[in-house]
PDB file of C-alpha atoms and ligand atoms in Angstrom:
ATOM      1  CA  UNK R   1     -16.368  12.637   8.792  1.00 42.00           C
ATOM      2  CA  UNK R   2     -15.359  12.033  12.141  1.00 43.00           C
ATOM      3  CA  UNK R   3     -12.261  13.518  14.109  1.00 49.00           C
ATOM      4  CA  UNK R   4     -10.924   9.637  13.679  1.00 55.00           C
ATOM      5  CA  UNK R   5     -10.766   9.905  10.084  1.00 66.00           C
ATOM      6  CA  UNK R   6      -8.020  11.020   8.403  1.00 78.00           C
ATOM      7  CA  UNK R   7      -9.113  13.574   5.085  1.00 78.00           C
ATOM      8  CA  UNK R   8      -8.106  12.300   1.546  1.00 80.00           C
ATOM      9  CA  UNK R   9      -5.416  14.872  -0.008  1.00 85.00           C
ATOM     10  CA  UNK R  10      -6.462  13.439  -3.678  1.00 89.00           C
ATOM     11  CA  UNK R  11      -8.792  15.250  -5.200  1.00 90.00           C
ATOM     12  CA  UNK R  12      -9.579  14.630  -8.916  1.00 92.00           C
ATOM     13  CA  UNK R  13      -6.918  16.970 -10.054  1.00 92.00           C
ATOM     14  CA  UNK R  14      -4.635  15.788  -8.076  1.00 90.00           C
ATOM     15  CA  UNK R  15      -4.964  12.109  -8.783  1.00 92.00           C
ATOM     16  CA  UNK R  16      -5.120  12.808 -12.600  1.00 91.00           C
ATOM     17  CA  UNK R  17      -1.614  14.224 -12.144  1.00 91.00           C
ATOM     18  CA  UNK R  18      -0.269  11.784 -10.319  1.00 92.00           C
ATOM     19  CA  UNK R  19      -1.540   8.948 -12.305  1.00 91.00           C
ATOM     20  CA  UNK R  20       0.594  10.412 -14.973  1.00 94.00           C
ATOM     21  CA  UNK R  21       3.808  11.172 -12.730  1.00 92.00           C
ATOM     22  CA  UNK R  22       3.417   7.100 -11.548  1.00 89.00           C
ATOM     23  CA  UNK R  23       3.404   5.849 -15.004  1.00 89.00           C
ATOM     24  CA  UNK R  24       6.339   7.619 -16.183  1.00 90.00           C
ATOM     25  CA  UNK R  25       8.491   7.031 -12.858  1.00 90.00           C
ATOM     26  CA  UNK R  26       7.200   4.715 -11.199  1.00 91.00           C
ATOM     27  CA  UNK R  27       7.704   1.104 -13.530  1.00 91.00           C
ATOM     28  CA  UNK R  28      10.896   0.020 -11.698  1.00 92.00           C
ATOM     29  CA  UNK R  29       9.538   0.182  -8.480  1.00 94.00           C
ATOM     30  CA  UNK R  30       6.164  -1.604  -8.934  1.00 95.00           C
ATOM     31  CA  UNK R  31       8.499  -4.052 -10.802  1.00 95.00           C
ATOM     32  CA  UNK R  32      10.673  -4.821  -7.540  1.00 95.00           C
ATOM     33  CA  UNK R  33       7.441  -4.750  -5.547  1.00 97.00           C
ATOM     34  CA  UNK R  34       5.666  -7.333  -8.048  1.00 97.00           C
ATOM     35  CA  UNK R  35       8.371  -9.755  -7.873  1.00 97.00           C
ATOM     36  CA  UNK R  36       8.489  -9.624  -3.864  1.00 97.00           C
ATOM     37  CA  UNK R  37       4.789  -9.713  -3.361  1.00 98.00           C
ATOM     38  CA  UNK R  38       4.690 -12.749  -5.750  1.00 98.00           C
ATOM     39  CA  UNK R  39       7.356 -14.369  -4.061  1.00 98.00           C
ATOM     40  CA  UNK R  40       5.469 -13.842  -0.450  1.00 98.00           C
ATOM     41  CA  UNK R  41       1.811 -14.851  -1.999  1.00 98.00           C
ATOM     42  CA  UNK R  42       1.131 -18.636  -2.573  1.00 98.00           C
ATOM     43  CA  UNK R  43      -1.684 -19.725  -4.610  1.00 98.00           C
ATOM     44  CA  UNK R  44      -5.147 -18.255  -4.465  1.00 98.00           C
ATOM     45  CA  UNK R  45      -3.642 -15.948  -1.727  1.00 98.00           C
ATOM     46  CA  UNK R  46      -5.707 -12.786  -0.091  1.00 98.00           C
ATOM     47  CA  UNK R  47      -3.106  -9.811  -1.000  1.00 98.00           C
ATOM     48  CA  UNK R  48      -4.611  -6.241   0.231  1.00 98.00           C
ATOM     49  CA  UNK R  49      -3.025  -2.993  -1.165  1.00 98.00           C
ATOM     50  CA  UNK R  50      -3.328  -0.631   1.383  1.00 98.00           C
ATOM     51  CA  UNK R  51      -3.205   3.163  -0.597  1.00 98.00           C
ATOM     52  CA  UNK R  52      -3.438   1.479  -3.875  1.00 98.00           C
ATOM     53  CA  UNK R  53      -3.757   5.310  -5.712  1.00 97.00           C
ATOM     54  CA  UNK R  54      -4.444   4.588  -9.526  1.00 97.00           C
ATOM     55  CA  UNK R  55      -3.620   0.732  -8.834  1.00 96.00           C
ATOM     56  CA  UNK R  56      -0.836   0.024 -11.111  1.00 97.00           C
ATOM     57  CA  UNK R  57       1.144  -2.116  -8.330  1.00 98.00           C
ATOM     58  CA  UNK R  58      -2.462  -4.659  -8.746  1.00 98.00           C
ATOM     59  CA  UNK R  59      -2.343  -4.328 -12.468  1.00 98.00           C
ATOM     60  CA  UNK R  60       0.945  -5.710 -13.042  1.00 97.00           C
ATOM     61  CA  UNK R  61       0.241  -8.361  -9.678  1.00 98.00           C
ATOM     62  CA  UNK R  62      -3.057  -9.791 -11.915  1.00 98.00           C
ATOM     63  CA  UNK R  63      -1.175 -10.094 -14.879  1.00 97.00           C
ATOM     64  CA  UNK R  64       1.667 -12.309 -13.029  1.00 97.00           C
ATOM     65  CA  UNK R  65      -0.508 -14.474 -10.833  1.00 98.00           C
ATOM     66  CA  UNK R  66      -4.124 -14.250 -11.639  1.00 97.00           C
ATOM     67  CA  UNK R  67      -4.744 -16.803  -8.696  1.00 98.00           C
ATOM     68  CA  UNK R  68      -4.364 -14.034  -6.616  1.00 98.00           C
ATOM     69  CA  UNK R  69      -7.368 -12.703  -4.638  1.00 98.00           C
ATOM     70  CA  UNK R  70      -6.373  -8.669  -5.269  1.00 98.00           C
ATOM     71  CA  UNK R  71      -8.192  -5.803  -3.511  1.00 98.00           C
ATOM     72  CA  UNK R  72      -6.941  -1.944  -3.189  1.00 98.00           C
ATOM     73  CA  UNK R  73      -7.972   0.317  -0.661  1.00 98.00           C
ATOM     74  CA  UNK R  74      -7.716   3.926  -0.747  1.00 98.00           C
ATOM     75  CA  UNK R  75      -9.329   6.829   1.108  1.00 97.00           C
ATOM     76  CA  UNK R  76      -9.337   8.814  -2.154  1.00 96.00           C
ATOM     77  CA  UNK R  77     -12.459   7.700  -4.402  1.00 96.00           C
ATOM     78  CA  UNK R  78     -11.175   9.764  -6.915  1.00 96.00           C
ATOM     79  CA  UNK R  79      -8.105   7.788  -7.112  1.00 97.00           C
ATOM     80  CA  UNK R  80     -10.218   4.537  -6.927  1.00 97.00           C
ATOM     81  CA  UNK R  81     -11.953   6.050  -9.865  1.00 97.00           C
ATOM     82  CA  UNK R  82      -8.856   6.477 -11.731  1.00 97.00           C
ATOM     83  CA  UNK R  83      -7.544   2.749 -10.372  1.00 97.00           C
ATOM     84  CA  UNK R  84     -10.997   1.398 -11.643  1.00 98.00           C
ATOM     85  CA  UNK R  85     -11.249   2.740 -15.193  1.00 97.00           C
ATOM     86  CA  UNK R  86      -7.811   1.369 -15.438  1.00 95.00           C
ATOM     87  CA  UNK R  87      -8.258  -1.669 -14.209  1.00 97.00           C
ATOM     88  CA  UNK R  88      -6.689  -4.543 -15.591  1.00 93.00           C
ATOM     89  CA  UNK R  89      -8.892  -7.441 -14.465  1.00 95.00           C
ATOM     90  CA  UNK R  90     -12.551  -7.405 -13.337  1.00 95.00           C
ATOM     91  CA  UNK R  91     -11.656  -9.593 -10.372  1.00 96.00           C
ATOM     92  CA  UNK R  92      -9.519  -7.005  -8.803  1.00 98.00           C
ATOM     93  CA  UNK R  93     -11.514  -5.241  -5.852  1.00 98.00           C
ATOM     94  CA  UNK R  94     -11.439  -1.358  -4.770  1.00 98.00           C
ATOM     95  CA  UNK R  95     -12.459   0.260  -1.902  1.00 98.00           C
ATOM     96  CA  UNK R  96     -12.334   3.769  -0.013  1.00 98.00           C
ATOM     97  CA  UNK R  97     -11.013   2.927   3.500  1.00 98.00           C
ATOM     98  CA  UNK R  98      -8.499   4.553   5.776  1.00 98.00           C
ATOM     99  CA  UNK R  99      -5.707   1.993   6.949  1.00 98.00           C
ATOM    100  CA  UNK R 100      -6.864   3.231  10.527  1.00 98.00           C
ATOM    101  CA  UNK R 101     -10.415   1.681  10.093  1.00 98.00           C
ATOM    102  CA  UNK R 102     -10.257  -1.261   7.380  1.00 98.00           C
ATOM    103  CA  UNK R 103     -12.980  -2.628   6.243  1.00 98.00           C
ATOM    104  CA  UNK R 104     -11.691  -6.255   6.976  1.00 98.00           C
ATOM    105  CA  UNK R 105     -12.068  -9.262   9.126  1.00 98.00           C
ATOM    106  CA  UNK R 106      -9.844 -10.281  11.664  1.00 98.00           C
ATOM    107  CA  UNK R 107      -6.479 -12.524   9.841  1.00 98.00           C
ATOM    108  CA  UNK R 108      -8.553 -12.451   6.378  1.00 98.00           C
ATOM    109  CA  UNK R 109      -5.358 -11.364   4.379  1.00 98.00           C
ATOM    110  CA  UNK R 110      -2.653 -13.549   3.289  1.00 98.00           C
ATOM    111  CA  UNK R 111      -0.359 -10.086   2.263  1.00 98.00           C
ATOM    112  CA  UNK R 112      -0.443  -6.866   2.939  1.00 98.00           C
ATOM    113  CA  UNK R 113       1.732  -3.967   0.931  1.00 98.00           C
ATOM    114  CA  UNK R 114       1.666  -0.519   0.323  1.00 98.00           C
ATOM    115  CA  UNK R 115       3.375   1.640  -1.778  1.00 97.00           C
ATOM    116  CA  UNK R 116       4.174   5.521  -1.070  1.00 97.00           C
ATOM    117  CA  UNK R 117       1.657   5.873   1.224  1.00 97.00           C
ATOM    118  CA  UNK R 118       2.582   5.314   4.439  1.00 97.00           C
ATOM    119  CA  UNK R 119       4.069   8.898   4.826  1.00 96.00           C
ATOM    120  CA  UNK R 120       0.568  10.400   4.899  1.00 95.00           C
ATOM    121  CA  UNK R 121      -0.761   8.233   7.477  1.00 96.00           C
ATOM    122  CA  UNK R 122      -1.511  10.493  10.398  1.00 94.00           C
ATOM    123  CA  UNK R 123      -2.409   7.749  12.624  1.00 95.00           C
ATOM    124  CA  UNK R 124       1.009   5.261  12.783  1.00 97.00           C
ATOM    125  CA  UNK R 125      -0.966   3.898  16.135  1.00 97.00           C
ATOM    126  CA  UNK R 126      -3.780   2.924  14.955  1.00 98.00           C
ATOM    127  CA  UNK R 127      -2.494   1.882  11.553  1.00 98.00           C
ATOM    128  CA  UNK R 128      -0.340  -1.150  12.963  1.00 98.00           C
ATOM    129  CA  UNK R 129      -2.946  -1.813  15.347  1.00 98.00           C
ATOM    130  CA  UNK R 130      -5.314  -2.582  11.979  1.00 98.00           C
ATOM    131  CA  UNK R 131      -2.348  -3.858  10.314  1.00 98.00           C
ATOM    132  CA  UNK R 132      -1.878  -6.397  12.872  1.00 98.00           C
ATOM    133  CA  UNK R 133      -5.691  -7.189  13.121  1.00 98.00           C
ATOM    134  CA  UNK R 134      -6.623  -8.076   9.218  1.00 98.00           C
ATOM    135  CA  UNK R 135      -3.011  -9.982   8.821  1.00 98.00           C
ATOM    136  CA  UNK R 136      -3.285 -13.822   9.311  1.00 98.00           C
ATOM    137  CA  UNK R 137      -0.730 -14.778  12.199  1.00 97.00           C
ATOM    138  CA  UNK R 138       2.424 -16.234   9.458  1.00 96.00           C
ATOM    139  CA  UNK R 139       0.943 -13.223   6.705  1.00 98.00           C
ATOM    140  CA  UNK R 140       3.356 -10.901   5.244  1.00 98.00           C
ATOM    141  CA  UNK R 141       3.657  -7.236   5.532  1.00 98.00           C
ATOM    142  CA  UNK R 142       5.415  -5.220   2.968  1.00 98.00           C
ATOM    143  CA  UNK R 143       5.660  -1.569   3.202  1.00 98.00           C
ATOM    144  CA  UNK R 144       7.627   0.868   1.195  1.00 97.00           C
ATOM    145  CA  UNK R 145       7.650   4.040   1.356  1.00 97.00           C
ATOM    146  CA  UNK R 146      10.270   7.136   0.716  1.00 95.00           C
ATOM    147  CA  UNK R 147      13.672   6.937   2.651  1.00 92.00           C
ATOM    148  CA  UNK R 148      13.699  10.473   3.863  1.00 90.00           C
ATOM    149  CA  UNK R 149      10.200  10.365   5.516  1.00 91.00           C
ATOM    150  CA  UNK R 150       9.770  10.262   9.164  1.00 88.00           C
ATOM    151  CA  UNK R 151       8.679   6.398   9.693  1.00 93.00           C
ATOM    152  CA  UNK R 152       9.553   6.066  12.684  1.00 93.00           C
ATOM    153  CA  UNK R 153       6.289   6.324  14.862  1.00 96.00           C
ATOM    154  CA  UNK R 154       5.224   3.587  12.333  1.00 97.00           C
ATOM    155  CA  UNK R 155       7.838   1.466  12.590  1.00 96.00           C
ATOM    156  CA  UNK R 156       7.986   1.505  16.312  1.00 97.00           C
ATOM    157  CA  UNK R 157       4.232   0.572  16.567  1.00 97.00           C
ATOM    158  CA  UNK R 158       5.186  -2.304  13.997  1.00 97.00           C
ATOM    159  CA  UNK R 159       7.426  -3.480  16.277  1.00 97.00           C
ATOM    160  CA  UNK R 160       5.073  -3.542  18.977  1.00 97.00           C
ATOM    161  CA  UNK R 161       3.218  -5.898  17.373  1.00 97.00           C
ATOM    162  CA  UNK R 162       5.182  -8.335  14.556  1.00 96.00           C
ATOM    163  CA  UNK R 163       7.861 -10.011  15.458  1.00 94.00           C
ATOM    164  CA  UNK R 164      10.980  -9.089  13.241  1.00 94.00           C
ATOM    165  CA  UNK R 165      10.034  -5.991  11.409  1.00 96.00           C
ATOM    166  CA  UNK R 166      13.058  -5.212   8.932  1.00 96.00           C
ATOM    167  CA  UNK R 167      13.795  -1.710   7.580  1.00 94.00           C
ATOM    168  CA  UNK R 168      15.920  -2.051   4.478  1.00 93.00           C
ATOM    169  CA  UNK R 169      17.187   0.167   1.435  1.00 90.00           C
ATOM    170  CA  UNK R 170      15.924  -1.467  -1.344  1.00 86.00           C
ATOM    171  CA  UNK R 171      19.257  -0.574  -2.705  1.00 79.00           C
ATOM    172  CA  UNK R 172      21.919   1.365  -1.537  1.00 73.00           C
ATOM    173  CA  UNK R 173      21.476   3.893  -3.667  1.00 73.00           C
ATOM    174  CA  UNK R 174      17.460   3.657  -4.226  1.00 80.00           C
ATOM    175  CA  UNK R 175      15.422   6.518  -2.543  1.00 89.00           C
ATOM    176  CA  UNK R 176      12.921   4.093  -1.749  1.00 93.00           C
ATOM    177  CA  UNK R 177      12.817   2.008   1.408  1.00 95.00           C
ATOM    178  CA  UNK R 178      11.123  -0.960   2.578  1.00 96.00           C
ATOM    179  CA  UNK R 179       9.643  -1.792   6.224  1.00 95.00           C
ATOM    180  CA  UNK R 180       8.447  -5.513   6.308  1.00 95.00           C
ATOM    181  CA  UNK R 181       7.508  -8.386   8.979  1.00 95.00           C
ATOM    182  CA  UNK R 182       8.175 -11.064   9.366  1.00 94.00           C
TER     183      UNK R 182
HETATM  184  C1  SAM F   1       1.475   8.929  -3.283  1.00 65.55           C
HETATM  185  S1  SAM F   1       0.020   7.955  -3.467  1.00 65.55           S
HETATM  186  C2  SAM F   1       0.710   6.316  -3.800  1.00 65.55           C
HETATM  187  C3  SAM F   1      -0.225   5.490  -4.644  1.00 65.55           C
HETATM  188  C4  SAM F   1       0.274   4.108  -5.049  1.00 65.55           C
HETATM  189  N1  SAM F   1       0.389   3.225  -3.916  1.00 65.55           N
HETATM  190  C5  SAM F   1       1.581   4.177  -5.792  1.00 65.55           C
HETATM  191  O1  SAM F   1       2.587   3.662  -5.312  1.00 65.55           O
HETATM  192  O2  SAM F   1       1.596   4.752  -6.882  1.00 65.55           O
HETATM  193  C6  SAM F   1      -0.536   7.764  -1.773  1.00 65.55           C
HETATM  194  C7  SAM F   1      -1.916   7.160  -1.686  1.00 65.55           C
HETATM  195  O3  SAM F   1      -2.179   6.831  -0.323  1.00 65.55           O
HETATM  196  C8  SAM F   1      -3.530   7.163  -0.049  1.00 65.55           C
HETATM  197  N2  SAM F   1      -3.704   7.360   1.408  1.00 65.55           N
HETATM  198  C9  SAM F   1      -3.214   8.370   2.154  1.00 65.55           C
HETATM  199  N3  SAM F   1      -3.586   8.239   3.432  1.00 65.55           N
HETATM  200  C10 SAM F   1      -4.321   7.101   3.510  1.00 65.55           C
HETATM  201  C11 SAM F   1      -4.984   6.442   4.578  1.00 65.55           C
HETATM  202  N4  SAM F   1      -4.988   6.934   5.828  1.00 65.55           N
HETATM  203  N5  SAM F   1      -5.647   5.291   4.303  1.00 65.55           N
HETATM  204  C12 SAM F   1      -5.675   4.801   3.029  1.00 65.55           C
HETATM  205  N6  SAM F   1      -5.068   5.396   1.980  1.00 65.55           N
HETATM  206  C13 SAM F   1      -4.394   6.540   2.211  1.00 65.55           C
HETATM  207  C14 SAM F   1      -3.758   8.444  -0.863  1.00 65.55           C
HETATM  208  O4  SAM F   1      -5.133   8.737  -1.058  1.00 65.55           O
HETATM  209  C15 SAM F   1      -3.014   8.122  -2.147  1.00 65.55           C
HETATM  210  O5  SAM F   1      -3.830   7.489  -3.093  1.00 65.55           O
END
């Protein structure tokens, strides 16, 4: 692994425990994100989920819109193993990649979201800089994350390179936040 790379904090232990936290605290939020993701993706549309963990968020997305072209990317395999043996359509891709190095063409995706997982990027640089390289020009970026982690590296390299990147409480009193462009 090179110094670029950033080290997966998953291990199999790990992911097996927090497959189980996610499922029994985690169904209202992948609800809210389902319903805006759906609302951002038109038909047949390339959606990336960038930290997918055990890949609920794309399990509920196939079962609403299986038009959808659905791929998660993690740098955990053995969360992509979890996300694969609970996988709720064959047609939904997985793949280990960092968000600093993805493993995607220039504007090839349509939407972009991630889900409690942009805390542990140690990169916020080089993240938006890939960000802003796989997402067509017009795509959406959805990212939510905790409100009481330190985004603001992130955001600030976000704004460098989207125009009108939000940051909004998905409710007022929701612990969950949500940093999106346009
Ligand atoms: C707390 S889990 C969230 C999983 C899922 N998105 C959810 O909402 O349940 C964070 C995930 O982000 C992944 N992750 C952390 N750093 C990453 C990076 N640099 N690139 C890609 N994935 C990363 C972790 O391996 C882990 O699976």
């Amino acid at each position: 692994m090179s110094d670029q790379q950033a080290a997966p904090r998953f291990d199999r232990r790990a992911s097996a425990a927090y497959d189980r936290r996610a499922r029994r605290m985690l169904g209202g939020l992948y609800r809210r994100v389902t319903s805006e993701v759906t609302a951002a993706a038109s038909v047949g549309a390339t959606v990336l989920d960038i930290g997918t963990g055990p890949g609920e968020l794309l399990n509920r997305l196939a079962a609403r819109r299986p038009d959808l072209a659905l791929t998660g990317l993690d740098l955990s395999p053995e969360m992509l193993a979890i996300a694969r043996r609970s996988a709720a359509s064959p047609s939904i891709g997985f793949e280990v990649a960092d968000v600093a190095a993805l493993p995607r063409p220039d504007d090839s995706a349509d939407v972009i979201v991630s889900t409690l997982s942009a805390h542990e990027w140690p990169q916020p640089e080089r993240a938006a800089a890939e960000l802003a390289r796989v997402l067509r020009p017009g795509g959406r970026l959805l990212i939510y994350d905790f409100r009481f982690v330190r985004l603001g590296p992130l955001t600030d390299a976000l704004a460098q390179r989207f125009a009108g990147v939000r940051r909004d409480a998905l409710h007022p009193l929701s612990l969950v936040m949500r940093l999106s462009a346009p």
